[in-house]
mmCIF file of C-alpha atoms in Angstrom:
data_model
loop_
_atom_site.group_PDB
_atom_site.id
_atom_site.type_symbol
_atom_site.label_atom_id
_atom_site.label_comp_id
_atom_site.label_asym_id
_atom_site.label_seq_id
_atom_site.Cartn_x
_atom_site.Cartn_y
_atom_site.Cartn_z
ATOM 1 C CA MET A 25 0.000 0.000 0.000
ATOM 2 C CA SER A 26 1.305 3.454 -0.901
ATOM 3 C CA ASP A 27 -1.798 5.544 -0.261
ATOM 4 C CA ILE A 28 -1.818 8.377 2.257
ATOM 5 C CA ARG A 29 -4.939 8.558 4.426
ATOM 6 C CA PRO A 30 -6.217 11.245 6.807
ATOM 7 C CA PHE A 31 -6.017 10.259 10.459
ATOM 8 C CA ARG A 32 -7.661 11.450 13.670
ATOM 9 C CA ILE A 33 -6.589 10.709 17.217
ATOM 10 C CA GLU A 34 -9.587 9.038 18.845
ATOM 11 C CA ILE A 35 -8.720 7.154 22.018
ATOM 12 C CA PRO A 36 -11.616 4.835 22.961
ATOM 13 C CA GLN A 37 -13.471 5.827 26.110
ATOM 14 C CA ALA A 38 -12.850 2.333 27.471
ATOM 15 C CA ASP A 39 -9.109 3.070 27.415
ATOM 16 C CA LEU A 40 -9.640 6.311 29.333
ATOM 17 C CA ASP A 41 -11.775 4.496 31.897
ATOM 18 C CA ASP A 42 -9.130 1.802 32.297
ATOM 19 C CA LEU A 43 -6.445 4.451 32.837
ATOM 20 C CA THR A 44 -8.562 6.177 35.483
ATOM 21 C CA TYR A 45 -9.028 2.850 37.260
ATOM 22 C CA ARG A 46 -5.301 2.123 37.267
ATOM 23 C CA LEU A 47 -4.305 5.615 38.402
ATOM 24 C CA ALA A 48 -6.716 5.399 41.330
ATOM 25 C CA ARG A 49 -5.152 2.126 42.492
ATOM 26 C CA THR A 50 -1.459 2.920 42.146
ATOM 27 C CA ARG A 51 0.902 1.186 44.542
ATOM 28 C CA PHE A 52 3.922 3.416 45.010
ATOM 29 C CA ALA A 53 7.463 2.218 45.541
ATOM 30 C CA ALA A 54 8.893 1.912 49.047
ATOM 31 C CA GLU A 55 11.588 4.570 48.973
ATOM 32 C CA LEU A 56 14.254 5.798 51.299
ATOM 33 C CA PRO A 57 13.287 8.971 53.178
ATOM 34 C CA ALA A 58 14.114 12.051 51.131
ATOM 35 C CA GLU A 59 16.418 13.441 53.831
ATOM 36 C CA GLN A 60 18.579 10.317 53.585
ATOM 37 C CA VAL A 61 19.023 10.743 49.842
ATOM 38 C CA ALA A 62 19.215 14.422 48.939
ATOM 39 C CA GLY A 63 22.769 15.602 48.407
ATOM 40 C CA LYS A 64 24.330 12.484 49.942
ATOM 41 C CA VAL A 65 25.803 10.925 46.789
ATOM 42 C CA ASP A 66 28.092 12.579 44.218
ATOM 43 C CA LEU A 67 27.247 11.093 40.813
ATOM 44 C CA GLY A 68 29.603 13.318 38.837
ATOM 45 C CA ILE A 69 26.695 14.851 36.927
ATOM 46 C CA PRO A 70 24.128 17.412 38.074
ATOM 47 C CA VAL A 71 20.880 15.882 39.339
ATOM 48 C CA PRO A 72 18.179 17.557 41.430
ATOM 49 C CA PRO A 73 18.455 16.852 45.167
ATOM 50 C CA GLY A 74 16.565 13.668 45.934
ATOM 51 C CA TRP A 75 17.081 12.180 42.462
ATOM 52 C CA GLU A 76 20.385 10.485 43.273
ATOM 53 C CA TYR A 77 18.792 7.016 43.368
ATOM 54 C CA GLY A 78 16.487 7.691 40.425
ATOM 55 C CA VAL A 79 13.111 9.317 39.868
ATOM 56 C CA PRO A 80 11.614 9.973 43.331
ATOM 57 C CA GLY A 81 8.051 9.728 44.555
ATOM 58 C CA SER A 82 8.113 13.465 45.152
ATOM 59 C CA PHE A 83 8.097 13.791 41.344
ATOM 60 C CA VAL A 84 5.755 10.908 40.524
ATOM 61 C CA ARG A 85 3.002 11.434 43.113
ATOM 62 C CA PRO A 86 1.925 15.011 42.294
ATOM 63 C CA LEU A 87 2.100 14.391 38.547
ATOM 64 C CA LEU A 88 0.112 11.189 38.883
ATOM 65 C CA GLU A 89 -2.509 13.045 40.933
ATOM 66 C CA ARG A 90 -2.658 15.733 38.259
ATOM 67 C CA TRP A 91 -3.036 13.041 35.587
ATOM 68 C CA ARG A 92 -5.822 11.403 37.576
ATOM 69 C CA ASP A 93 -7.743 14.510 38.714
ATOM 70 C CA GLU A 94 -6.988 17.452 36.393
ATOM 71 C CA PHE A 95 -5.379 16.432 33.109
ATOM 72 C CA ASP A 96 -8.027 16.470 30.359
ATOM 73 C CA TRP A 97 -7.002 14.073 27.596
ATOM 74 C CA ARG A 98 -10.020 14.957 25.464
ATOM 75 C CA ALA A 99 -8.955 18.610 25.459
ATOM 76 C CA VAL A 100 -5.408 17.589 24.497
ATOM 77 C CA GLU A 101 -6.803 15.323 21.805
ATOM 78 C CA GLU A 102 -8.820 18.213 20.373
ATOM 79 C CA LYS A 103 -5.745 20.449 20.245
ATOM 80 C CA LEU A 104 -3.682 17.761 18.558
ATOM 81 C CA ASN A 105 -6.421 17.064 16.026
ATOM 82 C CA ALA A 106 -6.363 20.729 15.005
ATOM 83 C CA TYR A 107 -3.284 19.757 12.985
ATOM 84 C CA PRO A 108 -3.622 17.697 9.781
ATOM 85 C CA HIS A 109 -2.668 14.106 10.601
ATOM 86 C CA PHE A 110 -2.074 11.315 8.096
ATOM 87 C CA VAL A 111 -0.943 7.703 7.973
ATOM 88 C CA THR A 112 0.603 5.575 5.280
ATOM 89 C CA GLU A 113 2.254 2.166 5.139
ATOM 90 C CA ILE A 114 5.963 1.890 4.359
ATOM 91 C CA ASP A 115 8.064 -1.257 4.563
ATOM 92 C CA GLY A 116 5.217 -3.117 6.248
ATOM 93 C CA GLN A 117 4.787 -0.505 8.965
ATOM 94 C CA THR A 118 2.197 2.187 9.614
ATOM 95 C CA ILE A 119 3.783 5.639 9.597
ATOM 96 C CA HIS A 120 1.864 8.459 11.255
ATOM 97 C CA PHE A 121 2.746 12.073 10.490
ATOM 98 C CA VAL A 122 1.529 15.653 10.606
ATOM 99 C CA HIS A 123 1.822 17.503 7.297
ATOM 100 C CA ILE A 124 1.432 21.278 7.112
ATOM 101 C CA ARG A 125 1.894 23.087 3.820
ATOM 102 C CA SER A 126 3.062 26.687 3.988
ATOM 103 C CA ALA A 127 1.119 29.444 2.249
ATOM 104 C CA ASN A 128 4.471 30.574 0.866
ATOM 105 C CA PRO A 129 4.889 29.058 -2.635
ATOM 106 C CA ALA A 130 8.679 29.287 -2.271
ATOM 107 C CA ALA A 131 8.718 27.407 1.046
ATOM 108 C CA THR A 132 11.290 24.664 1.615
ATOM 109 C CA PRO A 133 10.018 21.219 2.657
ATOM 110 C CA LEU A 134 11.379 20.345 6.102
ATOM 111 C CA MET A 135 11.011 17.181 8.175
ATOM 112 C CA LEU A 136 11.169 17.501 11.976
ATOM 113 C CA THR A 137 12.189 14.323 13.821
ATOM 114 C CA HIS A 138 11.826 13.766 17.552
ATOM 115 C CA GLY A 139 13.541 11.891 20.363
ATOM 116 C CA TRP A 140 12.709 9.471 23.178
ATOM 117 C CA PRO A 141 10.694 9.700 25.421
ATOM 118 C CA SER A 142 9.293 12.639 23.513
ATOM 119 C CA THR A 143 6.929 12.250 20.541
ATOM 120 C CA PHE A 144 5.881 14.083 17.391
ATOM 121 C CA VAL A 145 4.372 16.669 19.786
ATOM 122 C CA GLU A 146 7.919 18.023 20.109
ATOM 123 C CA GLY A 147 7.807 19.223 16.504
ATOM 124 C CA LEU A 148 4.422 20.892 16.927
ATOM 125 C CA ARG A 149 6.096 23.493 19.143
ATOM 126 C CA LEU A 150 7.863 24.829 16.046
ATOM 127 C CA VAL A 151 4.924 24.928 13.632
ATOM 128 C CA GLU A 152 3.903 28.572 14.025
ATOM 129 C CA ARG A 153 7.544 29.620 14.055
ATOM 130 C CA LEU A 154 8.478 27.875 10.793
ATOM 131 C CA THR A 155 5.487 27.642 8.450
ATOM 132 C CA ASP A 156 6.195 31.030 6.905
ATOM 133 C CA GLU A 157 9.311 29.524 5.296
ATOM 134 C CA PHE A 158 8.804 25.750 5.385
ATOM 135 C CA HIS A 159 6.358 23.015 4.473
ATOM 136 C CA LEU A 160 6.513 20.828 7.585
ATOM 137 C CA VAL A 161 6.407 17.036 7.848
ATOM 138 C CA ILE A 162 6.419 15.787 11.452
ATOM 139 C CA PRO A 163 6.431 11.978 11.665
ATOM 140 C CA SER A 164 6.149 9.501 14.506
ATOM 141 C CA TYR A 165 8.976 6.984 14.337
ATOM 142 C CA PRO A 166 8.035 3.410 13.492
ATOM 143 C CA GLY A 167 7.265 1.904 16.896
ATOM 144 C CA PHE A 168 6.386 5.256 18.454
ATOM 145 C CA ALA A 169 3.054 6.936 19.206
ATOM 146 C CA PHE A 170 0.412 6.625 16.488
ATOM 147 C CA SER A 171 2.713 4.800 14.091
ATOM 148 C CA GLY A 172 2.020 1.968 16.525
ATOM 149 C CA PRO A 173 4.243 -0.912 17.596
ATOM 150 C CA THR A 174 6.622 -2.268 14.979
ATOM 151 C CA GLN A 175 5.804 -5.760 13.723
ATOM 152 C CA ASP A 176 9.289 -7.121 13.015
ATOM 153 C CA ILE A 177 12.887 -6.770 14.100
ATOM 154 C CA GLY A 178 15.561 -4.657 12.460
ATOM 155 C CA TRP A 179 14.147 -1.124 12.693
ATOM 156 C CA THR A 180 17.579 0.484 12.882
ATOM 157 C CA PRO A 181 18.073 4.233 12.413
ATOM 158 C CA GLU A 182 19.075 3.467 8.823
ATOM 159 C CA ARG A 183 15.812 1.630 8.139
ATOM 160 C CA MET A 184 13.853 4.455 9.726
ATOM 161 C CA ALA A 185 15.754 6.928 7.563
ATOM 162 C CA ALA A 186 14.832 4.925 4.461
ATOM 163 C CA ALA A 187 11.156 4.968 5.487
ATOM 164 C CA PHE A 188 11.247 8.746 5.942
ATOM 165 C CA VAL A 189 12.974 9.265 2.587
ATOM 166 C CA GLU A 190 10.162 7.245 1.021
ATOM 167 C CA LEU A 191 7.583 9.306 2.904
ATOM 168 C CA MET A 192 8.998 12.547 1.493
ATOM 169 C CA ARG A 193 8.970 10.997 -1.998
ATOM 170 C CA ARG A 194 5.298 10.076 -1.633
ATOM 171 C CA LEU A 195 4.516 13.633 -0.597
ATOM 172 C CA GLY A 196 6.110 14.875 -3.802
ATOM 173 C CA TYR A 197 9.142 16.555 -2.230
ATOM 174 C CA GLU A 198 12.265 16.126 -4.348
ATOM 175 C CA ARG A 199 14.505 18.501 -2.352
ATOM 176 C CA TYR A 200 14.062 19.009 1.375
ATOM 177 C CA GLY A 201 15.770 19.605 4.684
ATOM 178 C CA VAL A 202 15.708 17.594 7.888
ATOM 179 C CA HIS A 203 15.948 18.608 11.542
ATOM 180 C CA GLY A 204 16.483 16.141 14.384
ATOM 181 C CA ASN A 205 16.773 16.128 18.162
ATOM 182 C CA ASP A 206 17.876 13.249 20.399
ATOM 183 C CA GLY A 207 17.065 10.080 18.407
ATOM 184 C CA GLY A 208 16.299 12.403 15.506
ATOM 185 C CA ALA A 209 19.923 13.540 15.597
ATOM 186 C CA ILE A 210 20.821 9.920 14.800
ATOM 187 C CA VAL A 211 18.174 9.227 12.144
ATOM 188 C CA SER A 212 18.336 12.564 10.306
ATOM 189 C CA PRO A 213 22.012 12.395 9.224
ATOM 190 C CA GLU A 214 21.292 8.912 7.875
ATOM 191 C CA MET A 215 18.629 10.409 5.617
ATOM 192 C CA GLY A 216 21.322 12.665 4.193
ATOM 193 C CA ARG A 217 23.665 9.726 3.751
ATOM 194 C CA LEU A 218 20.959 7.658 2.038
ATOM 195 C CA ALA A 219 19.567 10.356 -0.252
ATOM 196 C CA PRO A 220 22.169 13.102 -0.754
ATOM 197 C CA GLU A 221 20.550 14.116 -4.030
ATOM 198 C CA ASN A 222 17.324 14.896 -2.148
ATOM 199 C CA VAL A 223 18.418 16.176 1.267
ATOM 200 C CA ILE A 224 19.515 19.814 1.136
ATOM 201 C CA GLY A 225 20.943 19.757 4.631
ATOM 202 C CA VAL A 226 20.573 18.269 8.092
ATOM 203 C CA HIS A 227 20.142 20.382 11.221
ATOM 204 C CA VAL A 228 20.624 18.689 14.601
ATOM 205 C CA THR A 229 20.763 19.610 18.262
ATOM 206 C CA GLN A 230 23.308 16.933 19.151
ATOM 207 C CA ILE A 231 26.177 15.230 17.347
ATOM 208 C CA PHE A 232 26.800 11.816 18.866
ATOM 209 C CA SER A 233 30.490 11.378 18.103
ATOM 210 C CA PHE A 234 32.510 9.606 20.771
ATOM 211 C CA PRO A 235 36.115 8.484 21.260
ATOM 212 C CA LYS A 236 36.905 5.135 19.637
ATOM 213 C CA GLY A 237 39.717 4.148 21.967
ATOM 214 C CA GLU A 238 42.417 4.891 19.407
ATOM 215 C CA PRO A 239 45.899 5.904 20.613
ATOM 216 C CA GLY A 240 46.371 9.631 20.958
ATOM 217 C CA GLU A 241 42.820 10.609 20.002
ATOM 218 C CA LEU A 242 42.439 12.732 23.134
ATOM 219 C CA ASP A 243 45.724 14.588 22.531
ATOM 220 C CA GLY A 244 45.284 18.311 22.131
ATOM 221 C CA LEU A 245 41.772 18.463 23.541
ATOM 222 C CA GLY A 246 41.015 21.492 25.668
ATOM 223 C CA GLU A 247 39.678 21.512 29.213
ATOM 224 C CA GLN A 248 36.089 22.112 28.090
ATOM 225 C CA ASP A 249 36.132 19.249 25.571
ATOM 226 C CA LEU A 250 37.503 16.871 28.177
ATOM 227 C CA ALA A 251 34.819 18.024 30.629
ATOM 228 C CA PHE A 252 32.062 17.291 28.125
ATOM 229 C CA LEU A 253 33.513 13.848 27.402
ATOM 230 C CA GLN A 254 33.533 13.122 31.119
ATOM 231 C CA PHE A 255 29.979 14.418 31.424
ATOM 232 C CA GLY A 256 28.852 12.147 28.586
ATOM 233 C CA GLN A 257 30.508 9.129 30.187
ATOM 234 C CA LYS A 258 28.993 9.851 33.602
ATOM 235 C CA PHE A 259 25.580 10.377 32.041
ATOM 236 C CA LEU A 260 25.703 7.021 30.262
ATOM 237 C CA GLU A 261 26.784 5.330 33.480
ATOM 238 C CA HIS A 262 23.826 6.821 35.343
ATOM 239 C CA SER A 263 21.182 6.722 32.590
ATOM 240 C CA ILE A 264 19.393 3.445 33.237
ATOM 241 C CA HIS A 265 17.132 4.007 30.218
ATOM 242 C CA ASP A 266 20.058 3.791 27.797
ATOM 243 C CA PHE A 267 21.641 0.686 29.300
ATOM 244 C CA THR A 268 18.350 -1.166 29.844
ATOM 245 C CA GLN A 269 16.845 -0.459 26.440
ATOM 246 C CA ARG A 270 20.049 -1.319 24.620
ATOM 247 C CA ALA A 271 20.359 -4.616 26.493
ATOM 248 C CA GLN A 272 16.828 -5.924 27.163
ATOM 249 C CA PRO A 273 14.110 -3.614 25.830
ATOM 250 C CA HIS A 274 11.262 -6.025 26.520
ATOM 251 C CA THR A 275 12.007 -6.843 30.157
ATOM 252 C CA LEU A 276 10.974 -3.525 31.684
ATOM 253 C CA ALA A 277 8.311 -2.943 29.021
ATOM 254 C CA HIS A 278 6.056 -5.510 30.722
ATOM 255 C CA ALA A 279 5.897 -3.215 33.750
ATOM 256 C CA LEU A 280 5.541 -0.027 31.693
ATOM 257 C CA SER A 281 2.698 -1.485 29.632
ATOM 258 C CA ASP A 282 0.846 -2.435 32.816
ATOM 259 C CA SER A 283 1.488 0.563 35.066
ATOM 260 C CA PRO A 284 0.865 4.198 34.080
ATOM 261 C CA ALA A 285 2.814 5.250 37.179
ATOM 262 C CA GLY A 286 5.752 3.214 35.894
ATOM 263 C CA GLN A 287 5.528 4.812 32.449
ATOM 264 C CA LEU A 288 5.384 8.243 34.090
ATOM 265 C CA ALA A 289 8.509 7.609 36.153
ATOM 266 C CA TRP A 290 10.402 5.993 33.253
ATOM 267 C CA SER A 291 9.688 8.921 30.942
ATOM 268 C CA GLY A 292 10.178 11.436 33.728
ATOM 269 C CA GLN A 293 13.856 10.574 34.132
ATOM 270 C CA LEU A 294 14.513 12.477 30.892
ATOM 271 C CA ILE A 295 11.608 14.906 30.397
ATOM 272 C CA GLY A 296 10.970 15.678 34.053
ATOM 273 C CA THR A 297 12.010 19.321 33.659
ATOM 274 C CA LEU A 298 9.281 20.104 31.131
ATOM 275 C CA ASP A 299 5.917 21.713 31.828
ATOM 276 C CA PRO A 300 3.696 19.181 33.673
ATOM 277 C CA ASP A 301 1.133 19.019 30.884
ATOM 278 C CA ASP A 302 3.857 18.492 28.280
ATOM 279 C CA ILE A 303 5.140 15.587 30.359
ATOM 280 C CA LEU A 304 1.676 14.084 30.737
ATOM 281 C CA THR A 305 0.806 14.548 27.058
ATOM 282 C CA ASN A 306 3.854 12.566 25.975
ATOM 283 C CA VAL A 307 3.452 9.924 28.682
ATOM 284 C CA ALA A 308 -0.240 9.494 27.842
ATOM 285 C CA ILE A 309 0.580 8.954 24.165
ATOM 286 C CA TYR A 310 3.034 6.173 25.026
ATOM 287 C CA TRP A 311 0.435 4.669 27.353
ATOM 288 C CA PHE A 312 -2.528 4.766 24.971
ATOM 289 C CA THR A 313 -0.525 3.425 22.017
ATOM 290 C CA ASN A 314 1.236 0.733 24.100
ATOM 291 C CA THR A 315 4.573 1.574 22.509
ATOM 292 C CA SER A 316 6.877 1.243 25.521
ATOM 293 C CA ALA A 317 8.432 -1.950 24.127
ATOM 294 C CA SER A 318 8.645 -0.967 20.472
ATOM 295 C CA SER A 319 10.077 2.487 21.200
ATOM 296 C CA ALA A 320 12.673 0.910 23.517
ATOM 297 C CA ARG A 321 13.759 -1.360 20.667
ATOM 298 C CA PHE A 322 15.160 1.738 18.926
ATOM 299 C CA TYR A 323 18.047 1.606 21.426
ATOM 300 C CA PHE A 324 18.570 -2.138 20.934
ATOM 301 C CA GLU A 325 18.556 -1.935 17.138
ATOM 302 C CA ASN A 326 20.872 1.071 17.142
ATOM 303 C CA ALA A 327 23.319 -0.731 19.434
ATOM 304 C CA LYS A 328 23.236 -4.068 17.590
ATOM 305 C CA GLY A 329 22.841 -2.930 13.987
ATOM 306 C CA GLU A 330 25.551 -2.353 11.422
ATOM 307 C CA HIS A 331 26.349 1.272 10.665
ATOM 308 C CA ALA A 332 28.288 3.096 7.968
ATOM 309 C CA THR A 333 31.825 4.036 8.940
ATOM 310 C CA THR A 334 32.422 6.746 6.352
ATOM 311 C CA PRO A 335 31.614 10.397 7.151
ATOM 312 C CA THR A 336 28.358 11.971 6.053
ATOM 313 C CA THR A 337 28.777 14.564 3.306
ATOM 314 C CA VAL A 338 25.453 16.459 3.244
ATOM 315 C CA PRO A 339 25.729 19.919 4.894
ATOM 316 C CA LEU A 340 25.238 19.583 8.649
ATOM 317 C CA GLY A 341 24.389 22.256 11.187
ATOM 318 C CA LEU A 342 24.551 21.977 14.983
ATOM 319 C CA ALA A 343 22.619 24.038 17.513
ATOM 320 C CA SER A 344 23.767 22.940 20.974
ATOM 321 C CA PHE A 345 21.755 24.206 23.938
ATOM 322 C CA GLY A 346 22.479 24.438 27.637
ATOM 323 C CA TYR A 347 24.515 21.674 29.209
ATOM 324 C CA ASP A 348 23.638 19.186 26.491
ATOM 325 C CA TYR A 349 26.151 16.733 25.074
ATOM 326 C CA LYS A 350 28.389 17.969 22.297
ATOM 327 C CA PRO A 351 31.562 16.219 21.187
ATOM 328 C CA PRO A 352 34.960 17.748 20.600
ATOM 329 C CA ARG A 353 34.899 19.290 17.149
ATOM 330 C CA LYS A 354 37.625 16.913 15.956
ATOM 331 C CA PHE A 355 35.354 13.918 16.624
ATOM 332 C CA ALA A 356 32.386 15.597 14.943
ATOM 333 C CA ASP A 357 34.492 16.387 11.855
ATOM 334 C CA ARG A 358 35.694 12.772 11.794
ATOM 335 C CA ASP A 359 32.091 11.542 11.425
ATOM 336 C CA HIS A 360 30.623 14.432 9.393
ATOM 337 C CA ALA A 361 32.713 15.871 6.602
ATOM 338 C CA ASN A 362 30.596 18.928 5.846
ATOM 339 C CA ILE A 363 29.701 20.779 9.060
ATOM 340 C CA VAL A 364 28.738 24.272 7.944
ATOM 341 C CA GLN A 365 27.196 25.660 11.142
ATOM 342 C CA TRP A 366 28.164 25.123 14.788
ATOM 343 C CA ASN A 367 26.316 27.258 17.344
ATOM 344 C CA GLU A 368 26.437 26.863 21.120
ATOM 345 C CA TYR A 369 23.882 28.542 23.376
ATOM 346 C CA PRO A 370 23.846 28.813 27.179
ATOM 347 C CA GLU A 371 20.037 28.763 27.215
ATOM 348 C CA GLY A 372 17.748 25.765 27.023
ATOM 349 C CA GLY A 373 18.814 22.150 27.207
ATOM 350 C CA HIS A 374 18.206 18.775 25.617
ATOM 351 C CA TRP A 375 14.543 19.526 24.798
ATOM 352 C CA SER A 376 15.031 22.884 23.102
ATOM 353 C CA ALA A 377 11.782 22.717 21.092
ATOM 354 C CA TYR A 378 9.921 22.835 24.411
ATOM 355 C CA GLU A 379 12.349 25.082 26.310
ATOM 356 C CA VAL A 380 13.587 27.701 23.810
ATOM 357 C CA PRO A 381 11.496 27.204 20.646
ATOM 358 C CA ASP A 382 12.108 30.721 19.305
ATOM 359 C CA LEU A 383 15.875 30.328 19.516
ATOM 360 C CA LEU A 384 15.762 26.874 17.952
ATOM 361 C CA ALA A 385 13.516 28.020 15.100
ATOM 362 C CA THR A 386 15.826 30.953 14.373
ATOM 363 C CA ASP A 387 18.838 28.642 14.241
ATOM 364 C CA ILE A 388 17.007 26.310 11.848
ATOM 365 C CA ARG A 389 16.005 29.200 9.554
ATOM 366 C CA ASN A 390 19.543 30.615 9.546
ATOM 367 C CA PHE A 391 21.048 27.235 8.697
ATOM 368 C CA PHE A 392 18.843 26.576 5.681
ATOM 369 C CA ALA A 393 19.193 30.190 4.514
ATOM 370 C CA LYS A 394 22.933 29.536 4.189
ATOM 371 C CA LEU A 395 22.262 26.639 1.846
ATOM 372 C CA GLY A 396 20.314 28.701 -0.651
#
């Protein structure tokens, strides 16, 4: 099937009733007292006091109560359905996406790709800021949100990139740009590698280039570069989501698929700084679509799959925000041969589309303006 069909988000009332039932009967974890935890362990990375052992009940309880008593999914659903949603089938998998055509006849097609545990909602934050210059395509990854669970193994970033290249072809876009954050910063450069004749340029908010253990590769690095490498290493050591989902994505998914409180805590470890309703919107989407397992497989497939070893050549632009990971420039240039923009901002953080959308949108516009 290659047809593109309109789509509406319509969660069955039975699913809402089931969620309400589960939220009302949550059994919370038996934790250590907050005063025994806060500030008592040095992890080598900044975490809020009380988060040293992981996501605390002081985060989960009030958000769960808000989800149960105040959060109006039907109102969120109505807002999301104000955008034009579509689905199509590519490589045996449903692909959900939002497609917004600009009124500007000279607009550039642009795909916005999201990260985990965010969703396509991340890209919606940029719509009003970009549609004067861009036609926007905002997909849900295979295995995420309303694309639904994947049905077979092997959905590597490269396979996702191929599906998105095909999606842009079906929409009639021969030349287009791509922006990616988090997982999108992995998938988007692969689109450029796969279809350099179609992809004008790739804009990302992270470049995931790491040391390879080669002799002398750290020689000449400045104090700041070494600090960021240490930060990245400490983060990976502490980030249970990365280790668990790379190693055994299904094991924890049984709990996440059965417990909305568990899904809230698991997602909250990374998006816990966002506005409460942004957190709950994303968590609710994972819950209603039952995509905890399939989205986790992204980490497994990325870790186990085969990847190209040659540098990408399509123009690449980086906008790095806050204390987010960025590699030494020498490592980034090793993996990407055509970096044409490298901007670092003290504001924002890993979720810049939520935190500093104006600044991110400006950086995106400036990057593609350079490419003509």
